[in-house]
C-alpha atoms as a printed R data frame, in Angstrom:
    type eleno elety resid chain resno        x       y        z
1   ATOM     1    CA   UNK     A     1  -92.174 -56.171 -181.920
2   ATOM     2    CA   UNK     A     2  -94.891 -56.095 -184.494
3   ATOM     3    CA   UNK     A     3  -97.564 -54.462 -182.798
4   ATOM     4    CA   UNK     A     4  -97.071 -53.373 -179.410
5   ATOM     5    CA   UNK     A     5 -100.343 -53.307 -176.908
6   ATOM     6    CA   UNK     A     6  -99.466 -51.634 -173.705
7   ATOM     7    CA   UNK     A     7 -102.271 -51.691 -171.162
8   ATOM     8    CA   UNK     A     8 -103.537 -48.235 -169.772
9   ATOM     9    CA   UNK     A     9 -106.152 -48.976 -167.699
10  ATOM    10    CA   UNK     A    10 -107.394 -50.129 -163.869
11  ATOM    11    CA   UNK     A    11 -108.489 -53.525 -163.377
12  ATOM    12    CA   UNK     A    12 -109.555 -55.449 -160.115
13  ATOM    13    CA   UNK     A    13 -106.665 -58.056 -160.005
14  ATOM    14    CA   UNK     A    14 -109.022 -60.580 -158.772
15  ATOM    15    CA   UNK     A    15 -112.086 -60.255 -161.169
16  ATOM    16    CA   UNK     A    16 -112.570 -60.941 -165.260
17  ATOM    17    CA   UNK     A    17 -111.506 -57.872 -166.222
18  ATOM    18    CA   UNK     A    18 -107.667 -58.327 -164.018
19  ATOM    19    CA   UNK     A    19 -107.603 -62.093 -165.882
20  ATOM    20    CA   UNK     A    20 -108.070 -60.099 -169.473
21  ATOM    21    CA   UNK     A    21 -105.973 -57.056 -168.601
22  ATOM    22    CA   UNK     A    22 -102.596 -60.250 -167.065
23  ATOM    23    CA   UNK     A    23 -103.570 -61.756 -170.585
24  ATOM    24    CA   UNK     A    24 -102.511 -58.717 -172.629
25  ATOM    25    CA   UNK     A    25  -99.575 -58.210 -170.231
26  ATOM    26    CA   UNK     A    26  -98.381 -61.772 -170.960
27  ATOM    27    CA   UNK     A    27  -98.755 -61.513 -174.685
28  ATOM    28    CA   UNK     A    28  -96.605 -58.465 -174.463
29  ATOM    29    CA   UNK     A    29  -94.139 -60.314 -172.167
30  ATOM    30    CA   UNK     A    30  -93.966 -63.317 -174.864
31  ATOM    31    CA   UNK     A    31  -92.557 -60.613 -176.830
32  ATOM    32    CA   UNK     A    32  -90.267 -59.521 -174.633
33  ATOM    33    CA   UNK     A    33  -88.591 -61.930 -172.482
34  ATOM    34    CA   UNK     A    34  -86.141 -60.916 -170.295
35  ATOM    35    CA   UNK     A    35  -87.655 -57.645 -169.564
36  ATOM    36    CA   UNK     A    36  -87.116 -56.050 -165.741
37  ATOM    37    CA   UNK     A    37  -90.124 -55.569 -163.266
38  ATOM    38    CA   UNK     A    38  -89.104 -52.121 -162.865
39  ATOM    39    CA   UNK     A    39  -90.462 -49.207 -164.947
40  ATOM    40    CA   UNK     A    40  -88.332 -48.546 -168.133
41  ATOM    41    CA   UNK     A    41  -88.199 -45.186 -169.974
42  ATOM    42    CA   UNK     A    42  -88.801 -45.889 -173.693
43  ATOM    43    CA   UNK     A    43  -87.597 -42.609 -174.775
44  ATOM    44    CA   UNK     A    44  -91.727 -41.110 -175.798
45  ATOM    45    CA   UNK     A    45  -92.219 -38.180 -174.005
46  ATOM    46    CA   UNK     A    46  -93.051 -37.410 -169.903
47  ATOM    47    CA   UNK     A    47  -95.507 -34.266 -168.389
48  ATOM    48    CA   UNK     A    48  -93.264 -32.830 -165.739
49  ATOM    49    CA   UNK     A    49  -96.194 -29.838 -165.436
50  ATOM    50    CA   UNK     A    50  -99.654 -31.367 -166.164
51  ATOM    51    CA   UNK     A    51 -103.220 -30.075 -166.144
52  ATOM    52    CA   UNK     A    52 -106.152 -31.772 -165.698
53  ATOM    53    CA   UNK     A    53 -109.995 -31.119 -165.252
54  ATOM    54    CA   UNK     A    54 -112.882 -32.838 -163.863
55  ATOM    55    CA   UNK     A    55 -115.764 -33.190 -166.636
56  ATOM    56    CA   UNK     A    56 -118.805 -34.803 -164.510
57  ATOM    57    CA   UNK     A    57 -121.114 -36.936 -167.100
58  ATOM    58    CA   UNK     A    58 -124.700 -37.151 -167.139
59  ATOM    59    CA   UNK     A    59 -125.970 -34.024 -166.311
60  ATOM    60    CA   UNK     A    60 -126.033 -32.477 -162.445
61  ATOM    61    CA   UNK     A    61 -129.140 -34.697 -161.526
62  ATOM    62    CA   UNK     A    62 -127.093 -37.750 -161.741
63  ATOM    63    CA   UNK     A    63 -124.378 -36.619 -159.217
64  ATOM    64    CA   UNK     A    64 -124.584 -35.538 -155.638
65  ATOM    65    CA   UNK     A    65 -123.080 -32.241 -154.904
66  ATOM    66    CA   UNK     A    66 -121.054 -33.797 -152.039
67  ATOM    67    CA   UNK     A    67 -119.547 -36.109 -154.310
68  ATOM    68    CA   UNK     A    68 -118.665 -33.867 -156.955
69  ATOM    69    CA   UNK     A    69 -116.893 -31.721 -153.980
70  ATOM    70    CA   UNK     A    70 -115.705 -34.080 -152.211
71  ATOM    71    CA   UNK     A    71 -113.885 -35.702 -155.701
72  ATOM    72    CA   UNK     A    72 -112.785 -32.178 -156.534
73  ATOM    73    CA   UNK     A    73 -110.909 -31.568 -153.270
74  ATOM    74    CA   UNK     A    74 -109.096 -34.845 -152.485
75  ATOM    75    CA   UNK     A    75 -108.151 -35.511 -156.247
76  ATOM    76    CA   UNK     A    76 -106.522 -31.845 -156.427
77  ATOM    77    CA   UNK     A    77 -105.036 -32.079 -153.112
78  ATOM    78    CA   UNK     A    78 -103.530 -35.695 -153.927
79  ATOM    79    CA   UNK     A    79 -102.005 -34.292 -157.575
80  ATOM    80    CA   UNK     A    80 -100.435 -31.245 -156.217
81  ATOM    81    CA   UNK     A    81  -99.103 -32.902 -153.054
82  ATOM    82    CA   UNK     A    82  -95.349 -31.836 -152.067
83  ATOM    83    CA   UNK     A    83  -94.532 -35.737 -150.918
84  ATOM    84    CA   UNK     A    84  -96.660 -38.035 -153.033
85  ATOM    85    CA   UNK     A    85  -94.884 -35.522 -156.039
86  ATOM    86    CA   UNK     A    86  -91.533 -36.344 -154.485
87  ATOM    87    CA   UNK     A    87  -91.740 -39.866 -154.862
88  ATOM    88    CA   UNK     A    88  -92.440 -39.356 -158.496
89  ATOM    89    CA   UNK     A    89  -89.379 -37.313 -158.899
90  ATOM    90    CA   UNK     A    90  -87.540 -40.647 -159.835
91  ATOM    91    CA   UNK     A    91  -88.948 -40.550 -163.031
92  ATOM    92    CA   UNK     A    92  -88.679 -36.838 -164.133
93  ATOM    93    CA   UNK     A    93  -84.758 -36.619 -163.642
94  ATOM    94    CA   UNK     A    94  -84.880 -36.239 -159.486
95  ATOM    95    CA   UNK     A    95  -87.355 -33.480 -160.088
96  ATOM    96    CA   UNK     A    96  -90.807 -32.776 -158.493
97  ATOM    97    CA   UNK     A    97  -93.449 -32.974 -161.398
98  ATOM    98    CA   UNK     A    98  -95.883 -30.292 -160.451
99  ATOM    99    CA   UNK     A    99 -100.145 -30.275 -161.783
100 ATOM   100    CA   UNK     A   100 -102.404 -27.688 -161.916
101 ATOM   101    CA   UNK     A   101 -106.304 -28.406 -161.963
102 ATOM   102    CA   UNK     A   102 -108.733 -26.296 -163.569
103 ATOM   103    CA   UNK     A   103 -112.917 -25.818 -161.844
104 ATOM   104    CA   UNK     A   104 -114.594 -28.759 -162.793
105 ATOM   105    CA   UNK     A   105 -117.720 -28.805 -164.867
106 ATOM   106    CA   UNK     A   106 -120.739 -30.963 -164.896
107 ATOM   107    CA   UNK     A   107 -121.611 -31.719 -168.851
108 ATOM   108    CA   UNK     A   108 -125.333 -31.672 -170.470
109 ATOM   109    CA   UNK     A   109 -127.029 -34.230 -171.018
110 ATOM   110    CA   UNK     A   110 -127.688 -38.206 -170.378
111 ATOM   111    CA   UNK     A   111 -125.955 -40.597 -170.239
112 ATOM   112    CA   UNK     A   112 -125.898 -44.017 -172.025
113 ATOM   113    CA   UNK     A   113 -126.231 -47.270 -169.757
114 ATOM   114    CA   UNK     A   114 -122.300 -48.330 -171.297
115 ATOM   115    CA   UNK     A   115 -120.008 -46.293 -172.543
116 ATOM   116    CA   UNK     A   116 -117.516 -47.651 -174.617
117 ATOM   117    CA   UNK     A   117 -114.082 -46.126 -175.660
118 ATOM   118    CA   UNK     A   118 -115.937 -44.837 -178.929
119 ATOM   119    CA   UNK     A   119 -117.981 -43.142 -176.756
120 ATOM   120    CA   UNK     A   120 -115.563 -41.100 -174.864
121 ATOM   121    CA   UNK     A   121 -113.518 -40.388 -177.414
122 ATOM   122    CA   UNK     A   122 -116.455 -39.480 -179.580
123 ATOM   123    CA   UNK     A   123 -117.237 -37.093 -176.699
124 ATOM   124    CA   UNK     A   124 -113.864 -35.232 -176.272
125 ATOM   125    CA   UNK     A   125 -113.603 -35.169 -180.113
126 ATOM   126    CA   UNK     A   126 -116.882 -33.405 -180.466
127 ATOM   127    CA   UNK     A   127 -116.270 -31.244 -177.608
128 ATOM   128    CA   UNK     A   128 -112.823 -30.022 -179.034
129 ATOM   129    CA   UNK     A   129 -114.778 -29.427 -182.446
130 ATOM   130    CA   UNK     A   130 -117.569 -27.617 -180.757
131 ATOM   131    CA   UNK     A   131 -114.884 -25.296 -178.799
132 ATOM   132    CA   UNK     A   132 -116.738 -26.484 -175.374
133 ATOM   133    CA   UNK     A   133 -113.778 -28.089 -173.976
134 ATOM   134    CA   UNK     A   134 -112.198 -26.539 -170.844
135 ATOM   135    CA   UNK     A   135 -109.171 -23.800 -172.177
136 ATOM   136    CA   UNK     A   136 -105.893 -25.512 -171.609
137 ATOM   137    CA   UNK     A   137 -102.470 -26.643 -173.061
138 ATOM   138    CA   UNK     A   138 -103.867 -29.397 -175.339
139 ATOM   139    CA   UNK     A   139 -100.670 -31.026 -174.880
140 ATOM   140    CA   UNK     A   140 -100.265 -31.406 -172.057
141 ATOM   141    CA   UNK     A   141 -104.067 -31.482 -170.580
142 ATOM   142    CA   UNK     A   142 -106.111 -34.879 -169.487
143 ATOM   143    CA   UNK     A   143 -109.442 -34.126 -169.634
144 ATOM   144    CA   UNK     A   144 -111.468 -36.669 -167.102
145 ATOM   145    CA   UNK     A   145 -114.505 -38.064 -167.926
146 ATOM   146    CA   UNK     A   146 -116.288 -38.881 -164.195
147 ATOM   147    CA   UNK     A   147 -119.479 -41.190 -165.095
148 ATOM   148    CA   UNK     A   148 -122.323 -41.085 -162.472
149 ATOM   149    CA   UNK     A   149 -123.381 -44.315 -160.669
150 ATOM   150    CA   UNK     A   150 -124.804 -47.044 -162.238
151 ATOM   151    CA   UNK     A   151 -123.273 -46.459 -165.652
152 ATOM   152    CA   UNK     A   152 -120.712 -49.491 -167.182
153 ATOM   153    CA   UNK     A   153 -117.593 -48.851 -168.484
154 ATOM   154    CA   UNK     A   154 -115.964 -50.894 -171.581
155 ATOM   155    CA   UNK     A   155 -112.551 -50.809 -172.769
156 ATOM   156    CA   UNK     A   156 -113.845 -51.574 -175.889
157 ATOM   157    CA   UNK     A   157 -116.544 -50.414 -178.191
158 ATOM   158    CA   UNK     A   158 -119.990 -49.857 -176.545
159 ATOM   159    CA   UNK     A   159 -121.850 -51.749 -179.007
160 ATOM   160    CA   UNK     A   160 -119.398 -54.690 -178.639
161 ATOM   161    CA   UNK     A   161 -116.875 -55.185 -181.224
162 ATOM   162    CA   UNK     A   162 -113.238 -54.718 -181.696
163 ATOM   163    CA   UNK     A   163 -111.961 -51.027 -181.618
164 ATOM   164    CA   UNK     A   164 -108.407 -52.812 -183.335
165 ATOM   165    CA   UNK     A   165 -109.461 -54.797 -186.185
166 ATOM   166    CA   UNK     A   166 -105.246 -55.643 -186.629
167 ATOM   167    CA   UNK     A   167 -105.834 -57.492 -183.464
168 ATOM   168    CA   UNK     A   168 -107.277 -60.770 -183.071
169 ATOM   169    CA   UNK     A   169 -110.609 -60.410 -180.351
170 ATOM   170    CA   UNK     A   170 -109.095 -64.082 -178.306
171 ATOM   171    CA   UNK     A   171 -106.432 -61.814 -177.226
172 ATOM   172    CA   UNK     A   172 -108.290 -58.550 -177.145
173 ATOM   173    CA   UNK     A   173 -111.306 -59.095 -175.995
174 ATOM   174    CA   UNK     A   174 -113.349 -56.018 -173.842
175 ATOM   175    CA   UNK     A   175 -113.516 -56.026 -170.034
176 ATOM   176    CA   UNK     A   176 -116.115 -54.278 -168.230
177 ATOM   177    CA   UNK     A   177 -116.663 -52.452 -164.866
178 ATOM   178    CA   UNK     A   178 -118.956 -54.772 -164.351
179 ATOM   179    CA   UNK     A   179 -116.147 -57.370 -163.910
180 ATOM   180    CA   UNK     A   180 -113.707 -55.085 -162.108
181 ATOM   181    CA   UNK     A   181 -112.693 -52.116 -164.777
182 ATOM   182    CA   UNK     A   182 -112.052 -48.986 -163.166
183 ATOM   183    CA   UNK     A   183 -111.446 -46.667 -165.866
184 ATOM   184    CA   UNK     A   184 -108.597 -45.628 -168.467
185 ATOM   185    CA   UNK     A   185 -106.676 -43.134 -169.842
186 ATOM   186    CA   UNK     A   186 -105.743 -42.526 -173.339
187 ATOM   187    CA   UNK     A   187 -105.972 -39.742 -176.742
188 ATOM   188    CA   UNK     A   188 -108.082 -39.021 -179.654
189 ATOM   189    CA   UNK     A   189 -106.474 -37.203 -183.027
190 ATOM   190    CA   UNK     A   190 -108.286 -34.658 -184.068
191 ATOM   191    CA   UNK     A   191 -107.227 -32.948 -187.382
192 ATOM   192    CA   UNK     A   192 -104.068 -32.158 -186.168
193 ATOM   193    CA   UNK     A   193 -104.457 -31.976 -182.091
194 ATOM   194    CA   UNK     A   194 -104.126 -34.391 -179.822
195 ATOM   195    CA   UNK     A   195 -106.851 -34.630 -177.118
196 ATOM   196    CA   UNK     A   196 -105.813 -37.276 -173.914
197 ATOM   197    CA   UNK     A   197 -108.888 -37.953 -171.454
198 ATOM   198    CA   UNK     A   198 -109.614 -40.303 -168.658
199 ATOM   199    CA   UNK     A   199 -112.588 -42.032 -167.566
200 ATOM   200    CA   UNK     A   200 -113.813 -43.400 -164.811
201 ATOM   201    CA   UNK     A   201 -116.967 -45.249 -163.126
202 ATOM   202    CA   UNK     A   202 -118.618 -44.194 -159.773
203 ATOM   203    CA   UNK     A   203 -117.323 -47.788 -158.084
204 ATOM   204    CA   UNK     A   204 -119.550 -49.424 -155.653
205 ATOM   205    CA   UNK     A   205 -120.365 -52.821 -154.773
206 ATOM   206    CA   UNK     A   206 -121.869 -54.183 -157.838
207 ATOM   207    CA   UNK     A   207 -119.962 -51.715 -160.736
208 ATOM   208    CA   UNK     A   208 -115.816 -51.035 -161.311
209 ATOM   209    CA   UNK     A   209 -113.207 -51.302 -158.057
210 ATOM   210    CA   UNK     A   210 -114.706 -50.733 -154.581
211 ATOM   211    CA   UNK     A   211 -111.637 -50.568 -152.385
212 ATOM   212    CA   UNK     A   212 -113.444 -47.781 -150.195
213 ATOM   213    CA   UNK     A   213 -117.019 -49.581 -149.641
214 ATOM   214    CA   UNK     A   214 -119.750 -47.086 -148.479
215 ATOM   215    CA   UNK     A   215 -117.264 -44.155 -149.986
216 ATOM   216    CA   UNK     A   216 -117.472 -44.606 -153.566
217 ATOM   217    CA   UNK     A   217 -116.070 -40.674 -153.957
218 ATOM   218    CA   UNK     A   218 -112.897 -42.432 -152.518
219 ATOM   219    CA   UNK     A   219 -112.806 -44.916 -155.155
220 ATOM   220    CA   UNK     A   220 -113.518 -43.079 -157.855
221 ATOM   221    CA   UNK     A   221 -110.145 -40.268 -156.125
222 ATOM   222    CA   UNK     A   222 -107.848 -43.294 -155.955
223 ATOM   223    CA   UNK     A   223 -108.993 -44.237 -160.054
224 ATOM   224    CA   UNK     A   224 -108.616 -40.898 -160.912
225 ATOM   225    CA   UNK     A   225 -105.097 -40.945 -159.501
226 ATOM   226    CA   UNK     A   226 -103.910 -43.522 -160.674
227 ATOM   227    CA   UNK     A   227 -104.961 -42.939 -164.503
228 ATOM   228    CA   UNK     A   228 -103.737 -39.205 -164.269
229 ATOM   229    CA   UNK     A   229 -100.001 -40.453 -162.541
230 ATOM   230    CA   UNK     A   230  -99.808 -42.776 -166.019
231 ATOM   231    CA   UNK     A   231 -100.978 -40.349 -167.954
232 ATOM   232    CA   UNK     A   232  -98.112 -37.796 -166.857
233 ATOM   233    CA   UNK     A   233  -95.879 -40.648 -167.134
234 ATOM   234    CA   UNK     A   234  -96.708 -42.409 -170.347
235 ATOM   235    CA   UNK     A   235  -99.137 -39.694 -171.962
236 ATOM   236    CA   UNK     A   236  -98.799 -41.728 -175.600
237 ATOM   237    CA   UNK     A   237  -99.817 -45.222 -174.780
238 ATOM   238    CA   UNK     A   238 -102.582 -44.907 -176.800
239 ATOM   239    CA   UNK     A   239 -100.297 -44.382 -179.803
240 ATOM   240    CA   UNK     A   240  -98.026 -46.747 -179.319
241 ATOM   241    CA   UNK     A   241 -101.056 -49.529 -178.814
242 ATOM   242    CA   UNK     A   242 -102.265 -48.062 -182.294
243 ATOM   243    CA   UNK     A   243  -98.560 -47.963 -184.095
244 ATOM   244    CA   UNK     A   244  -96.089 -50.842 -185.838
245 ATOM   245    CA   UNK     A   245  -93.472 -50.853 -183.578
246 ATOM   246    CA   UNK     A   246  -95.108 -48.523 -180.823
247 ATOM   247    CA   UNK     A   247  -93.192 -49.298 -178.119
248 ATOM   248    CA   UNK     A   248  -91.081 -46.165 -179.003
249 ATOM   249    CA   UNK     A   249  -93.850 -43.534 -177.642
250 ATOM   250    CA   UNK     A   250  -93.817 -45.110 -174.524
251 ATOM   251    CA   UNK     A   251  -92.471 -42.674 -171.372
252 ATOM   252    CA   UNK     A   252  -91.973 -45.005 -168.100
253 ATOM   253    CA   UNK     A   253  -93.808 -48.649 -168.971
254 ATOM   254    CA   UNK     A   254  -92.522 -51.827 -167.560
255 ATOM   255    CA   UNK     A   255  -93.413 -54.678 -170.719
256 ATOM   256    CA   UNK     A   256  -94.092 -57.326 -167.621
257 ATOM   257    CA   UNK     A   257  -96.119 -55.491 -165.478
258 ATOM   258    CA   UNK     A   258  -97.654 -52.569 -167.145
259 ATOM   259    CA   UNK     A   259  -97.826 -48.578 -166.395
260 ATOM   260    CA   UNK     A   260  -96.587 -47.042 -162.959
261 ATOM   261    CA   UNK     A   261  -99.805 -47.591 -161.355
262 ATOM   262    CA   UNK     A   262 -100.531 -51.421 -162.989
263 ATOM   263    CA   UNK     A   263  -97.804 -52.983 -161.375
264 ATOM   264    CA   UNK     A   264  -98.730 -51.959 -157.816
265 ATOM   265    CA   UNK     A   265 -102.763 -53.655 -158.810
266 ATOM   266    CA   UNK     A   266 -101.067 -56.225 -160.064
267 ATOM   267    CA   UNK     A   267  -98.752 -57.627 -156.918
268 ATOM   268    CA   UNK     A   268 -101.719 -56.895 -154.549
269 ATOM   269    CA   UNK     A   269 -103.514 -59.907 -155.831
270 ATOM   270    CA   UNK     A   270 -107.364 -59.838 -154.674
271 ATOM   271    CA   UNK     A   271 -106.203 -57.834 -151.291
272 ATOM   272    CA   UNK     A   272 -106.032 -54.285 -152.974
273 ATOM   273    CA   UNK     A   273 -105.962 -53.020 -148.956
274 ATOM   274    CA   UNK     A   274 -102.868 -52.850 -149.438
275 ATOM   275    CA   UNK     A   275 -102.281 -50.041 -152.398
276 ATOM   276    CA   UNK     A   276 -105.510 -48.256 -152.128
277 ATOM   277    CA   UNK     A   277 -105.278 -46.882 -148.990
278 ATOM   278    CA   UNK     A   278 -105.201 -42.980 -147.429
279 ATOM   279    CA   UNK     A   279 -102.059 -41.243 -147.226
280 ATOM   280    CA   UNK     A   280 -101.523 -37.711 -145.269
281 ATOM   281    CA   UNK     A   281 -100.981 -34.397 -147.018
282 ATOM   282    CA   UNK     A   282  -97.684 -33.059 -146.675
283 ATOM   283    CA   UNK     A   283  -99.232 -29.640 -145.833
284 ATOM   284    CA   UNK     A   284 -100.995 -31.559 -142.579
285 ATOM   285    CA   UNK     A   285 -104.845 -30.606 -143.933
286 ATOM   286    CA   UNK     A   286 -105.792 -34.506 -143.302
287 ATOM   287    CA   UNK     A   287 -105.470 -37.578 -145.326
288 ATOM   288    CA   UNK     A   288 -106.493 -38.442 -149.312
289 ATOM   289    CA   UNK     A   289 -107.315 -42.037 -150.913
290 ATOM   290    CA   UNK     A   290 -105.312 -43.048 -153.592
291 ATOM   291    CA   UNK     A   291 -103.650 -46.061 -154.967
292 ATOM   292    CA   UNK     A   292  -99.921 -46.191 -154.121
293 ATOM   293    CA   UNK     A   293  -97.809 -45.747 -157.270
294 ATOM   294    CA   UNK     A   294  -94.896 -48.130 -158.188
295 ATOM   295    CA   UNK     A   295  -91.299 -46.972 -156.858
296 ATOM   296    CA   UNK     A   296  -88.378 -48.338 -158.999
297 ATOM   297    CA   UNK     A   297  -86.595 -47.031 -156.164
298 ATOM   298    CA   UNK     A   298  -88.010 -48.938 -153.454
299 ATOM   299    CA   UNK     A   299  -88.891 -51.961 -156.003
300 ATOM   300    CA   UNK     A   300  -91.831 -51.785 -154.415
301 ATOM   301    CA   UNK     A   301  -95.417 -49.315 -153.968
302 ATOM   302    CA   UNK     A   302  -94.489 -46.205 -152.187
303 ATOM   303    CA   UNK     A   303  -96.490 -43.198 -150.976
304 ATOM   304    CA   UNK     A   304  -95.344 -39.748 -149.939
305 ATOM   305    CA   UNK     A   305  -91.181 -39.527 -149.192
306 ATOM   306    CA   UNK     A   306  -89.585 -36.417 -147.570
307 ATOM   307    CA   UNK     A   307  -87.622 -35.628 -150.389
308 ATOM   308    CA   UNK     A   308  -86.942 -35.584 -154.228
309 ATOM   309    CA   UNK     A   309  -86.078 -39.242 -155.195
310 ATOM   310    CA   UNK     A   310  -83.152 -39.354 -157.607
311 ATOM   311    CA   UNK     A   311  -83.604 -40.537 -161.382
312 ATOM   312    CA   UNK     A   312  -84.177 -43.640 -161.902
C-alpha cells in the first residue's frame, strides 16, 4: 500500500457520517482485495494492561453530577469486567487483558461549539506540556475527552479543512456528530512522548449515536467502550493513517471492516439494537451498556463468555 487509512472511529451505520466512514473502508479494501472479515494482527503492538481516565470538558456547569457518576461507574465496571475481558482474551494470546481507571476530573474552562481533531489533540498536547495531565504510564494510558451536550464533534479540523493534506478531501472528507459520529480514538507526538486520547459527544436525539434514547450517559458508556476496546487493541492507528506503508503499526484491524468494534456497527445496518445493548456483570452488581465487540471466534459480536477464549 501507499498510504494506509485505517478508520478509528464510531459512526451511525445508517447516517452521513457511516456512508463516509464505508467509503474509507472501501478505498482501503480496493487496496486489499482478498482480505478476511475477521480481525488480523498486523504485528504493531497490543495493551494487555491499559489505563484510562475520564477528562469531563467544559467546565462542571456543563455536566450533571449524575451523569458524570453514572459514566464513571458503568464505564469502569464494563473495562474491568471478568467476562466481557474473557472474550477479548482471543486477541491477547488466550489471556484476560486487564484495565485500571484512574478518578476522573472535570477540566476548566468552555468549550467551543465543534471541536475538531486539532482541537483535542491541541488539548492533550498542551496539557502534557503544562504537566496537568492525569499521572500515568504514557504508554500505555488513553486519556478520554467526554464533551458536554450540545457540543459537535468532527473527525476533521474544526475550522473545516483537511488534517492530511497527502490525501485527497473526495475521499477524506470530515463527518460530524451531527450526522451520526460518536467519537474517536487516536495519539498526538509530543517531543518525544506519545499521548493517545479519546473523545466522545454526549449523544442524544439530535447530536452523535443515540442507541439509549432518554439515557444519553448510556450512550456516551457504550462510545467510550468501544473506542477504549480499539484502543487496547490497535493503540497506533493513528500512526499508521499518518505513515507510507502504515499498515505495519496496526495490532488487530480487519482492512474490510475496520477495528474490533467497527465491524460489529457495521453488520448492524441502521438497527444498532442489536450491538448496543446491556450486558450483566460477571460479579452479579447489575447490568452495563456497551456495544458488543467483534469475536473472530464466534465470526460474529459477542458479549461476556465464561472463560478465556483461545488466540485467535
Amino acid at each position: 500500500m501507499d498510504q494506509f487509512q485505517p478508520a478509528n472511529g464510531v459512526y451511525h451505520p445508517g447516517k452521513g457520517a457511516g456512508a463516509i466512514h464505508r467509503k474509507r473502508l472501501d478505498n482501503a479494501v480496493q487496496k486489499a482485495a482478498g482480505s478476511p472479515l475477521n480481525l488480523r494482527y498486523f504485528g504493531g503492538r497490543t495493551w494487555p494492561a491499559m489505563t484510562f481516565v475520564n477528562l469531563y470538558a467544559g467546565g462542571a456547569s456543563a455536566w450533571a453530577a449524575r451523569d458524570m457518576s453514572s459514566v464513571d461507574q458503568a464505564l469502569g465496571a464494563a473495562m474491568s469486567d471478568v467476562g466481557l475481558n474473557n472474550m477479548l482474551a482471543q486477541y491477547f494470546g488466550g489471556t484476560a487483558p486487564t484495565t485500571t481507571m484512574l478518578p476522573s476530573v472535570v477540566l476548566p474552562g468552555g468549550c467551543p461549539a465543534t471541536v475538531g481533531k486539532d482541537t483535542v489533540e491541541g488539548w492533550a498536547a498542551a496539557m502534557h506540556t503544562a504537566g496537568q495531565l492525569p499521572a500515568a504510564p504514557l504508554a500505555s494510558t488513553v486519556y478520554c475527552f467526554m464533551l458536554p451536550s450540545g457540543i459537535i464533534l468532527s473527525d476533521g479540523p474544526a475550522a473545516g479543512g483537511d488534517t492530511k493534506p497527502s490525501i485527497t478531501s473526495s475521499e477524506h472528507d470530515a463527518a460530524d456528530s451531527t450526522n451520526g459520529l460518536g467519537g474517536y480514538h487516536g495519539s498526538v507526538h509530543v517531543g518525544a512522548d506519545t499521548i493517545y486520547y479519546a473523545v466522545g459527544v454526549y449523544s442524544d436525539a439530535t447530536n452523535g449515536i443515540d442507541a439509549f434514547p432518554g439515557a444519553s450517559w448510556k450512550n456516551i458508556v457504550a462510545t467510550f467502550y468501544h473506542e477504549l476496546n480499539e484502543a487496547r487493541t490497535d493503540p497506533d492507528v493513528e500512526d499508521a493513517s499518518m505513515a507510507p506503508a502504515g499498515e505495519r503499526h496496526l495490532g488487530w484491524y480487519s482492512l474490510q471492516q475496520g477495528e474490533i468494534g467497527d465491524i460489529p456497527m457495521n453488520q448492524a445496518g441502521a438497527d444498532l439494537s442489536t450491538i448496543m445493548v446491556e450486558v450483566p456483570l460477571a460479579d452479579g452488581s447489575g447490568n452495563v451498556p456497551i456495544q458488543l465487540m467483534w469475536s473472530d471466534d464466534a465470526g460474529a459480536p459477542q458479549g461476556p463468555v465464561d472463560h478465556p477464549l483461545p488466540p485467535a
